[in-house]
Coordinates of N, CA and C in Angstrom, one line a residue:
X1 N 122.2 21.2 -1.0 CA 121.1 21.8 -1.7 C 119.9 20.9 -1.5
X2 N 120.1 19.6 -1.8 CA 119.0 18.6 -1.6 C 118.4 18.6 -0.2
X3 N 119.4 18.6 0.8 CA 118.9 18.6 2.2 C 118.0 19.8 2.5
X4 N 118.4 21.0 1.9 CA 117.6 22.2 2.2 C 116.2 22.1 1.5
X5 N 116.2 21.5 0.3 CA 114.9 21.3 -0.4 C 114.0 20.4 0.4
X6 N 114.6 19.4 1.0 CA 113.8 18.4 1.8 C 113.3 19.2 3.1
X7 N 114.2 19.9 3.7 CA 113.8 20.6 4.9 C 112.7 21.7 4.7
X8 N 112.7 22.4 3.5 CA 111.7 23.4 3.3 C 110.6 22.8 2.4
X9 N 110.6 21.5 2.2 CA 109.5 20.8 1.4 C 109.3 21.3 0.0
X10 N 110.4 21.8 -0.6 CA 110.4 22.1 -2.0 C 110.9 21.0 -2.9
X11 N 111.4 19.9 -2.3 CA 111.8 18.8 -3.1 C 110.6 18.1 -3.7
X12 N 110.7 17.7 -5.0 CA 109.7 17.0 -5.7 C 110.0 15.5 -5.5
X13 N 109.0 14.7 -5.0 CA 109.2 13.3 -4.7 C 108.5 12.5 -5.8
X14 N 109.3 11.6 -6.3 CA 108.7 10.6 -7.3 C 108.5 9.3 -6.6
X15 N 107.3 8.8 -6.9 CA 106.9 7.5 -6.4 C 106.6 6.6 -7.6
X16 N 107.4 5.5 -7.7 CA 107.3 4.6 -8.8 C 106.4 3.5 -8.5
X17 N 105.3 3.4 -9.1 CA 104.3 2.4 -8.9 C 103.2 2.9 -7.9
X18 N 101.9 2.9 -8.4 CA 100.8 3.4 -7.6 C 99.9 2.3 -7.1
X19 N 100.5 1.2 -6.6 CA 99.7 0.1 -6.1 C 99.5 0.2 -4.6
X20 N 99.4 -0.9 -4.0 CA 99.1 -1.0 -2.5 C 100.2 -0.4 -1.6
X21 N 101.4 -0.3 -2.1 CA 102.5 0.4 -1.4 C 102.7 1.8 -1.9
X22 N 102.7 2.0 -3.2 CA 103.1 3.3 -3.7 C 102.0 4.4 -3.5
X23 N 100.8 4.1 -3.7 CA 99.7 5.1 -3.6 C 99.6 5.6 -2.1
X24 N 99.6 4.7 -1.1 CA 99.6 5.3 0.3 C 100.8 6.1 0.6
X25 N 102.0 5.7 0.1 CA 103.2 6.4 0.3 C 103.1 7.8 -0.3
X26 N 102.7 7.9 -1.5 CA 102.5 9.1 -2.3 C 101.5 10.1 -1.5
X27 N 100.4 9.5 -1.1 CA 99.4 10.3 -0.4 C 100.0 10.9 0.9
X28 N 100.7 10.1 1.7 CA 101.3 10.5 3.0 C 102.4 11.6 2.7
X29 N 103.2 11.5 1.7 CA 104.2 12.5 1.4 C 103.5 13.8 1.0
X30 N 102.5 13.7 0.2 CA 101.7 14.9 -0.3 C 101.0 15.5 0.9
X31 N 100.5 14.7 1.8 CA 99.8 15.3 3.0 C 100.8 16.0 3.9
X32 N 102.1 15.6 3.8 CA 103.1 16.2 4.6 C 103.6 17.5 4.0
X33 N 103.1 17.9 2.8 CA 103.4 19.1 2.2 C 104.3 19.1 1.0
X34 N 104.8 17.9 0.6 CA 105.6 17.8 -0.5 C 104.8 17.7 -1.8
X35 N 105.4 18.1 -2.9 CA 104.8 17.9 -4.2 C 105.3 16.5 -4.7
X36 N 104.3 15.7 -5.1 CA 104.6 14.3 -5.4 C 104.2 14.0 -6.8
X37 N 105.0 13.3 -7.6 CA 104.6 12.8 -8.9 C 104.6 11.2 -8.8
X38 N 103.5 10.6 -9.0 CA 103.3 9.2 -9.0 C 103.4 8.6 -10.4
X39 N 104.2 7.6 -10.6 CA 104.4 7.0 -11.9 C 103.8 5.6 -11.9
X40 N 103.1 5.3 -13.0 CA 102.6 3.9 -13.1 C 102.4 3.7 -14.6
X41 N 102.5 2.4 -15.0 CA 102.4 2.0 -16.4 C 101.0 1.7 -16.8
X42 N 100.1 1.7 -15.8 CA 98.7 1.4 -16.0 C 97.9 2.8 -16.1
X43 N 97.5 3.1 -17.4 CA 96.8 4.4 -17.5 C 95.5 4.5 -16.7
X44 N 94.9 3.4 -16.4 CA 93.7 3.5 -15.6 C 94.0 4.0 -14.2
X45 N 95.1 3.6 -13.6 CA 95.4 4.1 -12.3 C 95.8 5.5 -12.3
X46 N 96.6 5.9 -13.3 CA 97.0 7.3 -13.5 C 95.7 8.2 -13.6
X47 N 94.8 7.8 -14.4 CA 93.5 8.6 -14.6 C 92.7 8.7 -13.3
X48 N 92.7 7.6 -12.6 CA 91.9 7.6 -11.3 C 92.6 8.5 -10.3
X49 N 93.9 8.4 -10.2 CA 94.6 9.3 -9.2 C 94.3 10.7 -9.6
X50 N 94.5 11.1 -10.9 CA 94.4 12.5 -11.3 C 93.0 13.0 -11.2
X51 N 92.0 12.1 -11.1 CA 90.6 12.5 -10.9 C 90.3 12.5 -9.4
X52 N 91.2 12.1 -8.6 CA 91.0 12.1 -7.1 C 90.2 10.9 -6.7
X53 N 90.1 9.8 -7.5 CA 89.3 8.6 -7.1 C 90.2 7.6 -6.5
X54 N 89.8 7.1 -5.4 CA 90.6 6.1 -4.6 C 90.3 4.7 -5.1
X55 N 91.3 3.8 -5.2 CA 91.1 2.4 -5.5 C 91.9 1.5 -4.5
X56 N 92.4 2.1 -3.5 CA 93.2 1.4 -2.5 C 92.5 1.5 -1.1
X57 N 92.2 0.4 -0.4 CA 91.5 0.5 0.8 C 92.3 1.2 1.9
X58 N 93.6 1.3 1.9 CA 94.4 2.0 2.9 C 94.5 3.5 2.8
X59 N 93.8 4.0 1.7 CA 93.9 5.5 1.4 C 92.5 6.1 1.7
X60 N 92.5 7.1 2.5 CA 91.3 7.9 2.7 C 90.9 8.7 1.5
X61 N 89.7 8.4 0.9 CA 89.3 9.0 -0.3 C 89.3 10.5 -0.2
X62 N 88.9 11.1 0.9 CA 88.9 12.6 1.0 C 90.3 13.1 1.0
X63 N 91.3 12.4 1.6 CA 92.7 12.9 1.6 C 93.2 12.9 0.1
X64 N 92.9 11.8 -0.6 CA 93.4 11.8 -2.0 C 92.8 12.9 -2.8
X65 N 91.5 13.1 -2.7 CA 90.8 14.2 -3.4 C 91.4 15.5 -3.1
X66 N 91.7 15.8 -1.8 CA 92.2 17.1 -1.4 C 93.6 17.3 -1.9
X67 N 94.5 16.3 -1.9 CA 95.9 16.6 -2.3 C 96.0 16.7 -3.8
X68 N 95.1 16.0 -4.5 CA 95.1 16.1 -6.0 C 94.5 17.5 -6.3
X69 N 93.5 17.9 -5.7 CA 92.9 19.2 -6.0 C 93.8 20.4 -5.6
X70 N 94.6 20.2 -4.6 CA 95.5 21.3 -4.2 C 96.9 21.3 -4.9
X71 N 97.0 20.3 -5.8 CA 98.2 20.2 -6.7 C 99.4 19.5 -6.0
X72 N 99.2 18.9 -4.9 CA 100.4 18.2 -4.2 C 100.6 16.8 -4.8
X73 N 99.7 16.2 -5.5 CA 99.9 14.9 -6.1 C 99.3 14.9 -7.5
X74 N 100.2 14.4 -8.4 CA 99.8 14.2 -9.8 C 100.4 12.9 -10.2
X75 N 99.7 12.2 -11.1 CA 100.1 10.9 -11.6 C 100.4 11.0 -13.1
X76 N 101.3 10.1 -13.5 CA 101.6 10.1 -15.0 C 102.2 8.7 -15.4
X77 N 102.1 8.4 -16.6 CA 102.7 7.3 -17.2 C 103.9 7.7 -18.1
X78 N 104.2 9.0 -18.0 CA 105.3 9.5 -18.8 C 106.6 9.5 -18.0
X79 N 107.4 8.4 -18.2 CA 108.6 8.2 -17.3 C 109.7 9.2 -17.7
X80 N 109.5 10.0 -18.8 CA 110.5 11.1 -19.0 C 110.4 12.1 -18.0
X81 N 109.3 12.2 -17.2 CA 109.2 13.1 -16.1 C 110.0 12.8 -14.9
X82 N 110.6 11.6 -14.9 CA 111.5 11.2 -13.8 C 112.5 12.3 -13.5
X83 N 113.0 12.9 -14.6 CA 114.0 14.0 -14.4 C 113.5 15.2 -13.6
X84 N 112.2 15.4 -13.5 CA 111.6 16.5 -12.8 C 111.7 16.3 -11.2
X85 N 112.0 15.0 -10.8 CA 112.0 14.7 -9.4 C 113.4 14.8 -8.8
X86 N 113.3 15.2 -7.5 CA 114.6 15.3 -6.7 C 114.9 14.1 -6.0
X87 N 113.9 13.3 -5.5 CA 114.1 12.1 -4.8 C 113.1 11.1 -5.2
X88 N 113.3 9.8 -4.9 CA 112.4 8.8 -5.3 C 112.1 7.8 -4.1
X89 N 110.9 7.3 -4.1 CA 110.5 6.4 -3.0 C 110.0 5.1 -3.7

């Protein structure tokens, strides 16, 4: 079942930490067509991601804005939402 979700890109990917490794990873997975939930303990980062504002040099701002606006990436500090994810990176 999980394999099929990955193949048809219906798997929800959780990325823990939205720093210099996590945010670019989350963006690339969302650009590939997956729905991604990014988790971070810093509310400022969560708010910036959800507003489509980039704070990492390795991320193209237009890409971040596009995937947030199309619903492929959302960020949260609510770690109870981990149970919504199928896989983690």
